[in-house]
């Protein structure tokens, strides 16, 4: 029977809901930023006379930035705290997004989007660690999974905004790339005043501050004595390797990579991919937005069933069935437009479980002192494959054709199923200190 604590078994409160909403701002911006560039490139590419390779670099630039920013953000949030960095990263997104409006050449645009990606990547470990460390165990999976829902909401919003801004003329792409500044400013205002994680404060010996946060959030009788003891680990990268968590890091990085390589490629070049599948005109962007709605549906369904199915079963089924949908797209690339949309919609709904677990597993499998570092490193490693895949999409479409490109995406997704069958643990119903323990129940519940 899992150990009980005030924090792990607290009822879901308004504070938890607000924290989940504010934390979802980072994924929303991530989805928006990575998707709006796909629409902008339709106009931007011809105006700046970009080659396929240059378009690939512009599309992948934010992902390269996420690779650097996620690990750096994870290290900094473990060392200096979650709350301090919770707004600083979004302020950087505002400044760089506005600067894109005046980008005059692809090099300047690449640099700005690289910096934006670094800020987006930094938010992953900051926001998810803060949310995981405050959320009761019963709601941790659905609330962390809900962050991925907001990724797709951001992506769908980007396609709608991009379609509208295409109508204003030749400068439409500039307004598209500057537009993330507006939601980022709103999220910064909402995040002001968020308390520091009491788990992190207690680990740093700041007992009085941790007690003050516990009383504020969980009631006058709560204090850090209600926080279960965790294994003590250092936040250093080298010591992370030596601590025994290497196997977990490899598993998280591998399944995360397999789930996002096809997805990010689709989002960076969604209009072009759908065009290659014989959708024409405005139906391309409308189809992209519609498919994104199905991604949202898939993530919501995964949130609903995750505590019922368990993490392991949900991850395996998600990879298997979504991979089969991509396989059919690769085998039948000349199918009627309606069939293409249905298969893409099936992939979007079925991959929802794997997408949600990108945020859940990393936060559950590592202890407080190295949680941010581990989440950041896993995110960084997964983005290597995503950046390479995104860069190669326009070259693959030209050189291989759409059928082979989709078959490659299917192979990557089905590889995720094999990895999950071999290594995915079950962490459903466990407190954070139990799921993170090397000899804990997570290892004995595959």
Short mmCIF file of C-alpha atoms in Angstrom, two decimals:
data_model
loop_
_atom_site.label_atom_id
_atom_site.label_comp_id
_atom_site.label_asym_id
_atom_site.label_seq_id
_atom_site.Cartn_x
_atom_site.Cartn_y
_atom_site.Cartn_z
CA UNK A 1 0.00 0.00 0.00
CA UNK A 2 1.56 3.36 -1.02
CA UNK A 3 2.61 5.62 1.84
CA UNK A 4 0.28 8.51 2.65
CA UNK A 5 1.17 12.20 2.97
CA UNK A 6 -0.64 15.54 3.09
CA UNK A 7 0.77 16.57 -0.29
CA UNK A 8 0.42 13.25 -2.14
CA UNK A 9 -3.14 12.61 -0.97
CA UNK A 10 -4.50 16.17 -0.90
CA UNK A 11 -7.76 16.96 -2.71
CA UNK A 12 -7.52 18.78 -6.01
CA UNK A 13 -7.75 22.50 -5.21
CA UNK A 14 -8.08 25.74 -7.12
CA UNK A 15 -4.34 26.26 -6.61
CA UNK A 16 -3.55 22.99 -8.42
CA UNK A 17 -5.84 23.89 -11.30
CA UNK A 18 -4.33 27.36 -11.68
CA UNK A 19 -0.80 25.97 -11.50
CA UNK A 20 -1.62 23.42 -14.20
CA UNK A 21 -3.13 26.16 -16.40
CA UNK A 22 -0.17 28.51 -15.96
CA UNK A 23 2.34 25.70 -16.50
CA UNK A 24 0.58 24.76 -19.73
CA UNK A 25 1.55 28.13 -21.18
CA UNK A 26 4.99 26.82 -22.13
CA UNK A 27 3.66 23.84 -24.13
CA UNK A 28 1.06 26.13 -25.74
CA UNK A 29 3.83 28.46 -26.94
CA UNK A 30 5.93 25.48 -28.05
CA UNK A 31 3.13 24.12 -30.23
CA UNK A 32 2.34 27.58 -31.56
CA UNK A 33 5.95 28.51 -32.37
CA UNK A 34 6.81 25.20 -34.03
CA UNK A 35 3.60 25.21 -36.09
CA UNK A 36 3.36 28.84 -37.18
CA UNK A 37 6.67 28.52 -39.00
CA UNK A 38 5.17 25.83 -41.26
CA UNK A 39 2.54 28.30 -42.49
CA UNK A 40 5.02 31.19 -42.61
CA UNK A 41 7.43 29.20 -44.81
CA UNK A 42 4.79 28.98 -47.53
CA UNK A 43 5.21 32.75 -47.95
CA UNK A 44 8.67 33.22 -46.44
CA UNK A 45 10.42 30.62 -48.60
CA UNK A 46 9.73 32.25 -51.99
CA UNK A 47 10.29 35.81 -50.68
CA UNK A 48 13.75 35.05 -49.26
CA UNK A 49 14.46 32.50 -52.02
CA UNK A 50 15.22 29.72 -49.57
CA UNK A 51 16.48 26.34 -50.76
CA UNK A 52 15.06 23.10 -49.37
CA UNK A 53 18.08 22.87 -47.07
CA UNK A 54 17.56 26.44 -45.82
CA UNK A 55 13.87 25.79 -45.19
CA UNK A 56 14.82 22.69 -43.23
CA UNK A 57 17.25 24.70 -41.09
CA UNK A 58 14.65 27.41 -40.39
CA UNK A 59 12.10 24.73 -39.47
CA UNK A 60 14.58 22.89 -37.23
CA UNK A 61 16.18 25.96 -35.62
CA UNK A 62 13.79 26.12 -32.67
CA UNK A 63 14.29 22.39 -32.07
CA UNK A 64 18.06 22.89 -31.99
CA UNK A 65 17.51 25.66 -29.47
CA UNK A 66 15.30 23.39 -27.37
CA UNK A 67 18.17 20.88 -27.27
CA UNK A 68 20.40 23.48 -25.59
CA UNK A 69 17.73 25.22 -23.53
CA UNK A 70 16.08 22.14 -22.03
CA UNK A 71 19.23 20.81 -20.40
CA UNK A 72 20.38 24.26 -19.31
CA UNK A 73 16.94 25.03 -17.88
CA UNK A 74 16.88 21.70 -16.05
CA UNK A 75 20.27 22.29 -14.48
CA UNK A 76 19.38 25.85 -13.45
CA UNK A 77 16.00 24.90 -12.00
CA UNK A 78 17.61 22.20 -9.82
CA UNK A 79 20.28 24.62 -8.66
CA UNK A 80 18.38 27.90 -8.27
CA UNK A 81 14.76 26.79 -7.94
CA UNK A 82 11.67 26.43 -10.11
CA UNK A 83 9.89 29.70 -9.27
CA UNK A 84 12.68 32.16 -10.15
CA UNK A 85 13.01 30.91 -13.74
CA UNK A 86 9.26 30.44 -14.23
CA UNK A 87 8.80 33.83 -15.96
CA UNK A 88 12.31 34.74 -17.13
CA UNK A 89 12.23 32.22 -19.99
CA UNK A 90 8.94 33.61 -21.34
CA UNK A 91 10.28 37.18 -21.32
CA UNK A 92 13.05 35.96 -23.66
CA UNK A 93 10.41 34.50 -25.99
CA UNK A 94 8.61 37.86 -26.13
CA UNK A 95 11.76 39.79 -27.09
CA UNK A 96 12.99 37.35 -29.75
CA UNK A 97 9.52 36.90 -31.29
CA UNK A 98 9.11 40.64 -31.78
CA UNK A 99 12.62 40.86 -33.27
CA UNK A 100 11.66 38.30 -35.95
CA UNK A 101 9.36 40.88 -37.52
CA UNK A 102 12.43 42.74 -38.83
CA UNK A 103 14.45 39.68 -39.91
CA UNK A 104 15.96 40.47 -43.29
CA UNK A 105 17.88 37.29 -44.06
CA UNK A 106 17.72 33.58 -43.18
CA UNK A 107 20.78 33.70 -40.92
CA UNK A 108 19.23 36.35 -38.65
CA UNK A 109 15.96 34.42 -38.64
CA UNK A 110 17.76 31.19 -37.76
CA UNK A 111 19.55 32.82 -34.81
CA UNK A 112 16.34 34.35 -33.40
CA UNK A 113 14.43 31.09 -33.66
CA UNK A 114 17.37 29.28 -32.07
CA UNK A 115 17.13 31.63 -29.06
CA UNK A 116 13.35 31.19 -28.91
CA UNK A 117 13.83 27.43 -28.89
CA UNK A 118 16.29 27.73 -26.00
CA UNK A 119 13.71 29.64 -23.97
CA UNK A 120 10.95 27.15 -24.84
CA UNK A 121 13.22 24.23 -23.95
CA UNK A 122 14.11 25.77 -20.60
CA UNK A 123 10.43 25.94 -19.67
CA UNK A 124 9.95 22.16 -19.97
CA UNK A 125 11.83 21.10 -16.82
CA UNK A 126 10.94 24.29 -14.93
CA UNK A 127 7.16 24.13 -15.33
CA UNK A 128 6.75 20.34 -15.25
CA UNK A 129 8.93 19.90 -12.14
CA UNK A 130 6.95 22.59 -10.32
CA UNK A 131 3.62 21.03 -11.29
CA UNK A 132 4.71 17.46 -10.48
CA UNK A 133 6.03 18.44 -7.05
CA UNK A 134 2.80 20.17 -6.00
CA UNK A 135 0.24 17.76 -7.50
CA UNK A 136 -1.38 14.89 -5.51
CA UNK A 137 -0.57 11.44 -6.90
CA UNK A 138 -4.15 10.75 -8.04
CA UNK A 139 -4.14 13.79 -10.33
CA UNK A 140 -0.48 13.92 -11.32
CA UNK A 141 -0.87 11.86 -14.50
CA UNK A 142 -3.92 13.71 -15.88
CA UNK A 143 -2.55 17.18 -15.04
CA UNK A 144 0.91 16.54 -16.47
CA UNK A 145 -0.71 14.91 -19.50
CA UNK A 146 -2.89 17.99 -19.86
CA UNK A 147 0.23 20.01 -20.69
CA UNK A 148 0.44 18.12 -23.97
CA UNK A 149 -3.17 18.99 -24.74
CA UNK A 150 -2.13 22.64 -24.64
CA UNK A 151 0.75 21.90 -27.03
CA UNK A 152 -1.78 20.88 -29.64
CA UNK A 153 -4.12 23.74 -28.77
CA UNK A 154 -1.20 26.06 -29.48
CA UNK A 155 -0.50 24.26 -32.75
CA UNK A 156 -4.14 24.48 -33.87
CA UNK A 157 -4.24 28.16 -32.94
CA UNK A 158 -1.12 28.72 -35.02
CA UNK A 159 -2.72 27.27 -38.14
CA UNK A 160 -5.84 29.39 -37.70
CA UNK A 161 -3.83 32.56 -37.05
CA UNK A 162 -1.46 31.76 -39.91
CA UNK A 163 -4.33 31.25 -42.36
CA UNK A 164 -5.81 34.61 -41.33
CA UNK A 165 -2.49 36.47 -41.59
CA UNK A 166 -1.80 35.09 -45.07
CA UNK A 167 -4.62 37.32 -46.29
CA UNK A 168 -2.93 40.60 -45.26
CA UNK A 169 -0.32 40.48 -47.99
CA UNK A 170 3.42 40.01 -48.37
CA UNK A 171 4.21 40.88 -44.75
CA UNK A 172 1.93 38.18 -43.36
CA UNK A 173 4.83 35.88 -42.46
CA UNK A 174 6.45 38.64 -40.38
CA UNK A 175 3.30 39.08 -38.29
CA UNK A 176 3.06 35.30 -37.90
CA UNK A 177 6.56 34.98 -36.48
CA UNK A 178 6.08 37.97 -34.15
CA UNK A 179 2.66 36.82 -32.91
CA UNK A 180 3.89 34.49 -30.09
CA UNK A 181 4.83 37.62 -28.12
CA UNK A 182 1.16 38.29 -27.28
CA UNK A 183 0.26 34.97 -25.57
CA UNK A 184 3.71 34.90 -23.92
CA UNK A 185 3.02 38.28 -22.31
CA UNK A 186 -0.32 37.05 -20.97
CA UNK A 187 1.28 33.91 -19.51
CA UNK A 188 4.02 35.92 -17.80
CA UNK A 189 1.40 38.01 -16.01
CA UNK A 190 -0.49 34.91 -14.89
CA UNK A 191 2.63 33.20 -13.52
CA UNK A 192 3.67 36.09 -11.28
CA UNK A 193 3.35 35.15 -7.60
CA UNK A 194 3.61 31.36 -8.04
CA UNK A 195 5.25 29.86 -4.91
CA UNK A 196 8.46 27.83 -4.90
CA UNK A 197 8.29 24.03 -4.66
CA UNK A 198 8.39 23.00 -0.95
CA UNK A 199 10.16 19.77 -1.96
CA UNK A 200 13.00 21.76 -3.55
CA UNK A 201 13.16 24.22 -0.64
CA UNK A 202 13.36 21.37 1.85
CA UNK A 203 16.17 19.70 -0.13
CA UNK A 204 18.11 22.99 -0.01
CA UNK A 205 17.68 23.30 3.75
CA UNK A 206 15.32 26.29 3.52
CA UNK A 207 12.95 24.77 6.05
CA UNK A 208 11.09 27.92 7.14
CA UNK A 209 10.28 28.86 3.55
CA UNK A 210 9.17 25.31 2.76
CA UNK A 211 6.89 25.28 5.80
CA UNK A 212 5.40 28.64 4.79
CA UNK A 213 4.55 27.32 1.32
CA UNK A 214 3.07 24.10 2.75
CA UNK A 215 0.79 26.08 5.07
CA UNK A 216 -0.25 28.46 2.30
CA UNK A 217 -1.16 25.69 -0.14
CA UNK A 218 -2.24 22.76 2.06
CA UNK A 219 -3.52 24.39 5.26
CA UNK A 220 -2.28 25.71 8.61
CA UNK A 221 -1.37 22.27 9.97
CA UNK A 222 0.85 21.24 7.03
CA UNK A 223 4.65 21.35 7.18
CA UNK A 224 7.62 19.58 5.61
CA UNK A 225 7.29 16.66 7.99
CA UNK A 226 4.43 15.64 5.68
CA UNK A 227 6.88 15.23 2.78
CA UNK A 228 8.17 11.62 2.50
CA UNK A 229 11.94 11.10 2.47
CA UNK A 230 13.60 10.60 -0.92
CA UNK A 231 16.86 9.10 -2.00
CA UNK A 232 19.49 11.85 -1.93
CA UNK A 233 21.17 12.49 -5.26
CA UNK A 234 23.30 15.29 -6.66
CA UNK A 235 22.08 17.43 -9.54
CA UNK A 236 25.37 17.16 -11.45
CA UNK A 237 25.27 15.58 -14.89
CA UNK A 238 28.21 13.25 -14.22
CA UNK A 239 26.69 12.13 -10.93
CA UNK A 240 23.36 11.59 -12.69
CA UNK A 241 25.12 9.00 -14.84
CA UNK A 242 26.71 7.40 -11.79
CA UNK A 243 23.60 7.40 -9.65
CA UNK A 244 21.97 4.39 -11.28
CA UNK A 245 19.40 6.36 -13.27
CA UNK A 246 21.13 5.85 -16.63
CA UNK A 247 18.70 3.09 -17.67
CA UNK A 248 15.70 5.31 -16.92
CA UNK A 249 17.30 8.18 -18.83
CA UNK A 250 17.85 5.97 -21.88
CA UNK A 251 14.26 4.70 -21.79
CA UNK A 252 12.71 8.18 -21.43
CA UNK A 253 14.94 9.71 -24.12
CA UNK A 254 14.32 6.84 -26.55
CA UNK A 255 10.52 6.70 -26.30
CA UNK A 256 10.29 10.52 -26.28
CA UNK A 257 12.38 10.68 -29.47
CA UNK A 258 10.24 8.07 -31.23
CA UNK A 259 7.05 9.94 -30.35
CA UNK A 260 8.14 13.42 -31.44
CA UNK A 261 10.25 12.86 -34.57
CA UNK A 262 7.22 12.15 -36.82
CA UNK A 263 5.05 14.66 -34.98
CA UNK A 264 7.44 17.62 -35.18
CA UNK A 265 8.18 16.87 -38.82
CA UNK A 266 4.45 16.97 -39.54
CA UNK A 267 4.02 20.25 -37.68
CA UNK A 268 6.99 22.05 -39.15
CA UNK A 269 5.98 21.07 -42.69
CA UNK A 270 2.32 20.10 -42.29
CA UNK A 271 1.05 22.15 -45.24
CA UNK A 272 3.78 20.81 -47.53
CA UNK A 273 3.21 17.19 -46.47
CA UNK A 274 -0.55 17.46 -47.01
CA UNK A 275 0.13 19.14 -50.36
CA UNK A 276 2.30 16.18 -51.35
CA UNK A 277 -0.63 13.93 -50.39
CA UNK A 278 -2.72 15.73 -53.02
CA UNK A 279 -4.62 18.19 -50.83
CA UNK A 280 -4.74 21.52 -52.61
CA UNK A 281 -5.26 25.23 -51.93
CA UNK A 282 -6.78 26.36 -48.64
CA UNK A 283 -7.68 22.75 -47.84
CA UNK A 284 -4.01 22.28 -46.88
CA UNK A 285 -4.06 24.69 -43.90
CA UNK A 286 -7.63 23.79 -43.00
CA UNK A 287 -6.65 20.13 -43.03
CA UNK A 288 -3.64 20.87 -40.82
CA UNK A 289 -5.84 22.67 -38.28
CA UNK A 290 -8.45 19.87 -38.38
CA UNK A 291 -5.82 17.18 -37.76
CA UNK A 292 -4.53 19.20 -34.84
CA UNK A 293 -8.01 19.13 -33.32
CA UNK A 294 -7.78 15.33 -33.41
CA UNK A 295 -4.40 15.53 -31.65
CA UNK A 296 -6.18 17.44 -28.87
CA UNK A 297 -8.91 14.78 -28.77
CA UNK A 298 -6.28 12.04 -28.48
CA UNK A 299 -4.50 13.76 -25.59
CA UNK A 300 -7.78 14.40 -23.76
CA UNK A 301 -8.77 10.74 -24.14
CA UNK A 302 -5.35 9.70 -22.82
CA UNK A 303 -5.86 11.96 -19.79
CA UNK A 304 -9.18 10.25 -19.09
CA UNK A 305 -7.90 6.67 -19.31
CA UNK A 306 -4.34 6.97 -17.97
CA UNK A 307 -5.22 6.09 -14.38
CA UNK A 308 -7.45 3.26 -15.59
CA UNK A 309 -5.11 1.69 -18.15
CA UNK A 310 -1.84 2.54 -16.43
CA UNK A 311 1.21 4.23 -17.94
CA UNK A 312 2.81 1.16 -19.51
CA UNK A 313 -0.24 -0.21 -21.37
CA UNK A 314 -1.24 3.24 -22.62
CA UNK A 315 2.23 3.89 -24.03
CA UNK A 316 2.45 0.55 -25.84
CA UNK A 317 -1.02 0.75 -27.40
CA UNK A 318 -0.46 4.34 -28.43
CA UNK A 319 2.71 3.53 -30.37
CA UNK A 320 1.35 0.37 -32.01
CA UNK A 321 -1.91 1.76 -33.38
CA UNK A 322 -0.62 5.19 -34.40
CA UNK A 323 2.30 3.50 -36.17
CA UNK A 324 -0.13 1.38 -38.17
CA UNK A 325 -1.98 4.55 -39.29
CA UNK A 326 1.29 6.03 -40.59
CA UNK A 327 2.12 2.72 -42.25
CA UNK A 328 -1.13 2.87 -44.23
CA UNK A 329 -0.36 6.47 -45.26
CA UNK A 330 2.98 5.28 -46.60
CA UNK A 331 1.53 2.29 -48.44
CA UNK A 332 -1.37 4.28 -49.96
CA UNK A 333 -0.04 7.84 -50.52
CA UNK A 334 -2.36 8.36 -53.51
CA UNK A 335 -5.56 7.55 -51.63
CA UNK A 336 -8.50 9.99 -51.92
CA UNK A 337 -8.28 13.18 -49.84
CA UNK A 338 -10.94 11.92 -47.42
CA UNK A 339 -8.97 8.74 -46.70
CA UNK A 340 -5.78 10.75 -46.17
CA UNK A 341 -7.52 13.00 -43.63
CA UNK A 342 -9.03 9.98 -41.83
CA UNK A 343 -5.64 8.24 -41.54
CA UNK A 344 -3.94 11.39 -40.31
CA UNK A 345 -6.79 11.87 -37.83
CA UNK A 346 -6.36 8.28 -36.62
CA UNK A 347 -2.63 8.85 -36.10
CA UNK A 348 -3.39 12.08 -34.24
CA UNK A 349 -5.87 10.47 -31.84
CA UNK A 350 -3.89 7.30 -31.22
CA UNK A 351 -0.49 8.93 -30.55
CA UNK A 352 -2.05 10.93 -27.69
CA UNK A 353 -0.97 8.43 -25.03
CA UNK A 354 2.71 8.61 -26.00
CA UNK A 355 2.54 12.40 -26.18
CA UNK A 356 1.06 12.72 -22.69
CA UNK A 357 3.62 10.37 -21.19
CA UNK A 358 6.46 12.59 -22.41
CA UNK A 359 5.73 14.81 -19.42
CA UNK A 360 4.61 12.14 -16.95
CA UNK A 361 7.34 9.50 -17.00
CA UNK A 362 10.37 11.87 -16.73
CA UNK A 363 8.89 13.64 -13.72
CA UNK A 364 7.90 10.41 -11.97
CA UNK A 365 11.10 8.40 -12.50
CA UNK A 366 13.65 10.82 -10.98
CA UNK A 367 13.95 12.30 -7.44
CA UNK A 368 13.55 15.98 -6.57
CA UNK A 369 17.25 16.88 -6.51
CA UNK A 370 17.84 15.69 -10.08
CA UNK A 371 14.30 15.91 -11.50
CA UNK A 372 14.81 19.15 -13.45
CA UNK A 373 18.20 18.05 -14.75
CA UNK A 374 16.80 14.68 -15.84
CA UNK A 375 13.72 16.13 -17.53
CA UNK A 376 15.85 18.74 -19.29
CA UNK A 377 18.43 16.21 -20.45
CA UNK A 378 15.79 13.78 -21.74
CA UNK A 379 14.07 16.59 -23.59
CA UNK A 380 17.40 17.72 -25.07
CA UNK A 381 18.35 14.24 -26.25
CA UNK A 382 14.94 13.67 -27.82
CA UNK A 383 15.24 16.95 -29.73
CA UNK A 384 18.41 15.80 -31.48
CA UNK A 385 16.36 13.26 -33.44
CA UNK A 386 13.49 15.71 -33.86
CA UNK A 387 15.76 18.42 -35.25
CA UNK A 388 17.46 16.02 -37.66
CA UNK A 389 14.08 14.63 -38.77
CA UNK A 390 12.62 18.10 -39.30
CA UNK A 391 15.65 19.22 -41.28
CA UNK A 392 15.42 16.15 -43.54
CA UNK A 393 11.67 16.39 -44.27
CA UNK A 394 11.86 18.78 -47.25
CA UNK A 395 14.84 16.86 -48.64
CA UNK A 396 13.02 13.53 -48.16
CA UNK A 397 9.87 14.79 -49.83
CA UNK A 398 11.92 15.88 -52.85
CA UNK A 399 14.25 12.87 -52.98
CA UNK A 400 12.20 9.96 -51.63
CA UNK A 401 8.63 10.98 -52.26
CA UNK A 402 5.76 11.12 -49.79
CA UNK A 403 5.24 7.34 -49.57
CA UNK A 404 8.75 6.52 -48.35
CA UNK A 405 8.73 9.55 -46.04
CA UNK A 406 5.58 8.31 -44.30
CA UNK A 407 6.91 4.73 -44.12
CA UNK A 408 9.99 6.08 -42.34
CA UNK A 409 7.76 7.89 -39.85
CA UNK A 410 5.84 4.64 -39.28
CA UNK A 411 9.07 2.73 -38.63
CA UNK A 412 10.18 5.25 -36.01
CA UNK A 413 6.80 5.11 -34.27
CA UNK A 414 6.73 1.31 -34.20
CA UNK A 415 10.28 1.30 -32.82
CA UNK A 416 8.80 3.25 -29.90
CA UNK A 417 6.41 0.34 -29.31
CA UNK A 418 9.31 -2.12 -29.14
CA UNK A 419 11.21 0.10 -26.69
CA UNK A 420 8.10 0.45 -24.51
CA UNK A 421 7.46 -3.30 -24.46
CA UNK A 422 11.01 -3.84 -23.25
CA UNK A 423 11.49 -1.04 -20.70
CA UNK A 424 8.32 0.85 -19.76
CA UNK A 425 7.63 0.61 -15.98
CA UNK A 426 4.27 1.04 -14.26
CA UNK A 427 4.10 4.06 -11.92
CA UNK A 428 0.32 4.43 -11.59
CA UNK A 429 -0.80 5.25 -8.03
CA UNK A 430 2.69 5.80 -6.64
CA UNK A 431 3.86 8.83 -4.68
CA UNK A 432 6.78 10.70 -6.28
CA UNK A 433 9.34 9.34 -3.80
CA UNK A 434 8.13 5.79 -4.56
CA UNK A 435 8.13 6.07 -8.35
CA UNK A 436 11.56 7.74 -8.29
CA UNK A 437 13.27 5.23 -5.98
CA UNK A 438 15.71 2.94 -7.77
CA UNK A 439 14.58 -0.07 -5.74
CA UNK A 440 10.98 1.09 -5.48
CA UNK A 441 7.64 -0.25 -6.71
CA UNK A 442 8.13 1.20 -10.23
CA UNK A 443 10.72 -1.48 -10.94
CA UNK A 444 8.56 -4.30 -9.63
CA UNK A 445 5.39 -3.30 -11.52
CA UNK A 446 6.15 -3.68 -15.24
#
